[in-house]
Amino acid sequence: MNTNDVLLTMRDVRIDGFSDDRWHQIIKGVDITLKRGEILGLIGESGAGKSTLGLAAMGFARPGCKFTGGSIEFDGIDLLQLTNAELRNLHGSRIAYVAQSAAASFNPAHRLINQTIEATVSHGIADQTSAKQDAVQLYTDLQLPDPDTIGERYPHQVSGGQLQRVMTAMAMSSRPDLIIFDEPTTALDVTTQVEVLTAMRAIVEKYNTAAIYITHDLAVVAQMADSIKVLRYGETVEDAPTRDMMSDPKQAYTQSLWAVRSIEKSPQPQVDNILKISHVDASYGKSVKVLNDVNIKVPRGQTIAIVGESGSGKSTTARAITGLLPPLTGDIIFNGQTLPAALKNRTKSELQSIQMIYQMADTAMNPRHTVRDIIGRPLNFYLGLTGQAQDKKVMELLHLIELDESFLDRYPSELSGGQKQRICIARALAAEPELIICDEVTSALDQIVQEGILKLLLRLQEELGITYIFITHDIATVRAIADQVVVMFQGKVVEQGDKQEIFHPPYPAYTELLLSSVPEMDPDWLTQLQEKRAG
Amino acid sequence: MLMLMIRAYFRTSIQKRSFFALAIHYVLDLVWALVFIFNLVHGVMIYVHPILTTVIQRLGLGLLTLFVVSIIIFSSLEFLPGDFGQAVLGQAALPETVEAFRRELGLDKPPIERYISWVGNVISGDLGTSFSGRNSSGVDRSRDVWELIQPRLANTLFLASMTAIIAVPLALALGITAALYRNSIYDRVVNSATLTTISFPEFFVAYILILVFSTYFKVFPSLANISDTTPFLEKIYRSSLPALTLTLVIVAHMMRMTRAAIINLLASPYIEMAQLKGASKAKIILHHALPNAWAPIVNVIAFNLAYLVVGVVVVEVVFVYPGLGQLMVDAVSSRDIPVVQGCALIFAGTYILLNLFADVISIITNPRLLHPR
């Protein structure tokens, strides 16, 4: 078969989605042409319609969505004309899907190997025995540990990165012509992401499988895709081969995606420490220690970033500082005074001076309170403001976070993700704190919105002299806004120092691994990294 | 209830007041002993399989529950006005006669003493002797409590099993098919039909069934008076209407939980994954959703099976079925403490065992608990 022939053609595809009691256009006429063995990267912010379009390539619309126009032709078959049964015959045999959250997409009740070969066996592509043998081969190709026996485990018994690779094996089991990867590495740590990316890229190359790779991370898509399509509001913004797109983006929107990581922060003068964490150990229940002899110094008026992968103890450190999780041993020294370990023993002014902002702005706000109530509460609690005075202060705070009075009586559900996070920032500011702990505050946001929030935080710091502890796993954010960096690994501080110092060699082994795993825009980055690590 | 207890407390003699002090002491000691044993066992069991741990934990807690239940039953009977002597001999009886009768039954002893000796007997396997038919009526025709309970218990279990054998598979089948064809006409008919039957009081359902199946169409007998000597098939035939009544009463609850538990899972990402792997609708429900839905379903089934054993006295009365419920109601009205206590222990034990059964099934069907990391 000629490798140049076309596998998938989508012409003027239109999809509507039902929400707020009416139909909205989600995809407004998008074309895709995919050749055999080719990988197309779909990139865009959340709500751009990436996932919907990816599923549409399978002829599938989620509940609440419907096709309203266009054609989808897969290897000469018009998917939109097929009956459900005919479509089912293609799914899991010739077209396969790899979902974002592997942990949620595996059925907790069945063993991995049975889920891996389920579609292959039920479609009659192979019998049970040979499919299992093949699955073990795929596990080996994907460099899973113990490939002979890992399939006998249940989903909860393996790690997230391993599950994501098993899911790739599951998609590959029937040797499909096309795989849809829907943000397969978004939920993973950078160090794990590299392994998964490498494994996925090798296996689609080995079997010459075509793929649509959906992500919001440019650097990732640059490693995986032959060509890239940028989506926005359900429409194509730009289409080009990867190298052209990376080196010479044509559209303003595409250029703005590239420009996000351009915040720069000038070094701050060294002053006294506002907070000292001294020899802190902490654990949940009687289990193993989550924090092990943690020592951190936080200089006043600066931003200190705590980085590390999930489970490294970043958020636990924040909980220990705020008193939500009283440390087993060690002291939290704030402005030269040792704070009581437990939240309930702290005075109002001690509580007032340390505030927190959370990753999930949705769940950190009471959905039945208006913006006025949400910001007004700390004003009343800490400053005793009521009525007119309180309203006036709420308005001031809204202006500070670059929103206007029209937001006063809105509920959280009527705000966008970025606006929600701004309200959370205003709520923290309302207490007039000296220190704000930001726990992954931009992780759930799109790049462009992220930039807005980060700029706002920097401006507030300049104007109000607030100190930030910025917890994140995103190295790009750290480079942008931190003065000092703390690297954590398995509950211990691996390294602490100025940003320049940390980000320049020589590195301790873990910092090296962490930094080198952050994807770069260069399309050859992954290949070079592989060679470097192998050599 | 609280008012009653307080009033009864102030009416009691000094003797009875010491009963409270002693009883509280006794209870606390026992609770502490049990907690100690529980912790000890738990400490050892943490290294053993989770199912074994749960079973042993629950059996331990079950014993504690039985103990508390027996105290509650015993003291609430104590608080009721009058006692067995007065209830049997009537208002016309001379005080001396009542006094003599009470002495014979041991009711003149302080309650704490009676309770302790009763507990001691139960632990050695003796539920005691019924109060009725004692010596003072001339001949001692009193019977062992177990002898009274045993045939009734057999009947109750017979009716409960017969109902369960019909109702559980029926409810599961209806629930699964309703989930499979959700929002269809079939789903709506099944839902409203089961809701209708559960909305009527059970005696009403019973009388309607009698009207239809024994009066208009003489298919089944309206009396379910079975005994030990009734042949097995005859027993089934005579118990048909009570079993049918109970089936109608319990199917709705189980069926709706089955349907809801399955549908609840249909929004999970792994169900979408199964769809995208080309699995059929039936396979998605049976292979992907149902195995994850057992825990809530089994809990509701256990709850309903317990109801079949302990809560069916109304249906027993309507069909004159000689079950355990009627025995207990009769014993309460005549203050026949040993019989009431015996029945209460059996009822509480039923709940404990069925809940334990539900927990074990929940663990077996959940790989996270069955195969910890």
PDB file of N, CA, C and O in Angstrom, chain B residues 112-132:
ATOM      1  N   ILE B 112     -31.409  -6.108  87.763  1.00  0.00           N
ATOM      2  CA  ILE B 112     -30.032  -6.360  87.355  1.00  0.00           C
ATOM      3  C   ILE B 112     -29.679  -7.819  87.526  1.00  0.00           C
ATOM      4  O   ILE B 112     -29.045  -8.436  86.666  1.00  0.00           O
ATOM      5  N   GLU B 113     -30.176  -8.414  88.621  1.00  0.00           N
ATOM      6  CA  GLU B 113     -29.890  -9.823  88.884  1.00  0.00           C
ATOM      7  C   GLU B 113     -30.539 -10.699  87.820  1.00  0.00           C
ATOM      8  O   GLU B 113     -29.932 -11.621  87.281  1.00  0.00           O
ATOM      9  N   ARG B 114     -31.812 -10.340  87.509  1.00  0.00           N
ATOM     10  CA  ARG B 114     -32.514 -11.129  86.486  1.00  0.00           C
ATOM     11  C   ARG B 114     -31.799 -11.024  85.147  1.00  0.00           C
ATOM     12  O   ARG B 114     -31.621 -12.001  84.440  1.00  0.00           O
ATOM     13  N   TYR B 115     -31.371  -9.798  84.838  1.00  0.00           N
ATOM     14  CA  TYR B 115     -30.727  -9.598  83.543  1.00  0.00           C
ATOM     15  C   TYR B 115     -29.426 -10.393  83.459  1.00  0.00           C
ATOM     16  O   TYR B 115     -29.168 -11.090  82.475  1.00  0.00           O
ATOM     17  N   ILE B 116     -28.626 -10.309  84.535  1.00  0.00           N
ATOM     18  CA  ILE B 116     -27.338 -11.005  84.505  1.00  0.00           C
ATOM     19  C   ILE B 116     -27.534 -12.505  84.364  1.00  0.00           C
ATOM     20  O   ILE B 116     -26.863 -13.164  83.560  1.00  0.00           O
ATOM     21  N   SER B 117     -28.495 -13.036  85.111  1.00  0.00           N
ATOM     22  CA  SER B 117     -28.674 -14.489  85.020  1.00  0.00           C
ATOM     23  C   SER B 117     -29.176 -14.866  83.631  1.00  0.00           C
ATOM     24  O   SER B 117     -28.816 -15.891  83.072  1.00  0.00           O
ATOM     25  N   TRP B 118     -29.994 -13.959  83.044  1.00  0.00           N
ATOM     26  CA  TRP B 118     -30.479 -14.247  81.686  1.00  0.00           C
ATOM     27  C   TRP B 118     -29.311 -14.246  80.690  1.00  0.00           C
ATOM     28  O   TRP B 118     -29.179 -15.156  79.873  1.00  0.00           O
ATOM     29  N   VAL B 119     -28.442 -13.216  80.807  1.00  0.00           N
ATOM     30  CA  VAL B 119     -27.290 -13.148  79.898  1.00  0.00           C
ATOM     31  C   VAL B 119     -26.431 -14.399  80.059  1.00  0.00           C
ATOM     32  O   VAL B 119     -26.017 -15.023  79.065  1.00  0.00           O
ATOM     33  N   GLY B 120     -26.189 -14.775  81.334  1.00  0.00           N
ATOM     34  CA  GLY B 120     -25.378 -15.973  81.584  1.00  0.00           C
ATOM     35  C   GLY B 120     -25.963 -17.186  80.885  1.00  0.00           C
ATOM     36  O   GLY B 120     -25.255 -17.960  80.229  1.00  0.00           O
ATOM     37  N   ASN B 121     -27.297 -17.350  81.000  1.00  0.00           N
ATOM     38  CA  ASN B 121     -27.944 -18.500  80.364  1.00  0.00           C
ATOM     39  C   ASN B 121     -27.815 -18.457  78.849  1.00  0.00           C
ATOM     40  O   ASN B 121     -27.556 -19.475  78.207  1.00  0.00           O
ATOM     41  N   VAL B 122     -28.000 -17.243  78.294  1.00  0.00           N
ATOM     42  CA  VAL B 122     -27.939 -17.125  76.825  1.00  0.00           C
ATOM     43  C   VAL B 122     -26.552 -17.510  76.334  1.00  0.00           C
ATOM     44  O   VAL B 122     -26.404 -18.236  75.350  1.00  0.00           O
ATOM     45  N   ILE B 123     -25.529 -17.038  77.075  1.00  0.00           N
ATOM     46  CA  ILE B 123     -24.173 -17.356  76.643  1.00  0.00           C
ATOM     47  C   ILE B 123     -23.950 -18.865  76.665  1.00  0.00           C
ATOM     48  O   ILE B 123     -23.290 -19.421  75.784  1.00  0.00           O
ATOM     49  N   SER B 124     -24.562 -19.549  77.639  1.00  0.00           N
ATOM     50  CA  SER B 124     -24.402 -21.010  77.657  1.00  0.00           C
ATOM     51  C   SER B 124     -25.427 -21.693  76.746  1.00  0.00           C
ATOM     52  O   SER B 124     -25.603 -22.909  76.806  1.00  0.00           O
ATOM     53  N   GLY B 125     -26.131 -20.909  75.925  1.00  0.00           N
ATOM     54  CA  GLY B 125     -26.985 -21.513  74.917  1.00  0.00           C
ATOM     55  C   GLY B 125     -28.420 -21.751  75.348  1.00  0.00           C
ATOM     56  O   GLY B 125     -29.181 -22.432  74.667  1.00  0.00           O
ATOM     57  N   ASP B 126     -28.833 -21.199  76.507  1.00  0.00           N
ATOM     58  CA  ASP B 126     -30.190 -21.427  77.002  1.00  0.00           C
ATOM     59  C   ASP B 126     -30.967 -20.126  76.967  1.00  0.00           C
ATOM     60  O   ASP B 126     -30.631 -19.169  77.662  1.00  0.00           O
ATOM     61  N   LEU B 127     -32.004 -20.062  76.129  1.00  0.00           N
ATOM     62  CA  LEU B 127     -32.775 -18.821  76.004  1.00  0.00           C
ATOM     63  C   LEU B 127     -33.779 -18.654  77.139  1.00  0.00           C
ATOM     64  O   LEU B 127     -34.507 -17.683  77.199  1.00  0.00           O
ATOM     65  N   GLY B 128     -33.887 -19.658  78.032  1.00  0.00           N
ATOM     66  CA  GLY B 128     -34.782 -19.535  79.173  1.00  0.00           C
ATOM     67  C   GLY B 128     -36.127 -20.204  78.937  1.00  0.00           C
ATOM     68  O   GLY B 128     -36.334 -20.907  77.940  1.00  0.00           O
ATOM     69  N   THR B 129     -37.041 -19.973  79.862  1.00  0.00           N
ATOM     70  CA  THR B 129     -38.343 -20.614  79.821  1.00  0.00           C
ATOM     71  C   THR B 129     -39.411 -19.539  79.760  1.00  0.00           C
ATOM     72  O   THR B 129     -39.311 -18.507  80.423  1.00  0.00           O
ATOM     73  N   SER B 130     -40.415 -19.785  78.958  1.00  0.00           N
ATOM     74  CA  SER B 130     -41.494 -18.824  78.812  1.00  0.00           C
ATOM     75  C   SER B 130     -42.218 -18.624  80.141  1.00  0.00           C
ATOM     76  O   SER B 130     -42.285 -19.528  80.963  1.00  0.00           O
ATOM     77  N   PHE B 131     -42.776 -17.430  80.341  1.00  0.00           N
ATOM     78  CA  PHE B 131     -43.512 -17.142  81.580  1.00  0.00           C
ATOM     79  C   PHE B 131     -44.883 -17.816  81.593  1.00  0.00           C
ATOM     80  O   PHE B 131     -45.438 -18.122  82.627  1.00  0.00           O
ATOM     81  N   SER B 132     -45.461 -18.009  80.416  1.00  0.00           N
ATOM     82  CA  SER B 132     -46.838 -18.476  80.386  1.00  0.00           C
ATOM     83  C   SER B 132     -46.911 -19.958  80.699  1.00  0.00           C
ATOM     84  O   SER B 132     -45.981 -20.721  80.437  1.00  0.00           O
TER      85      SER B 132
END
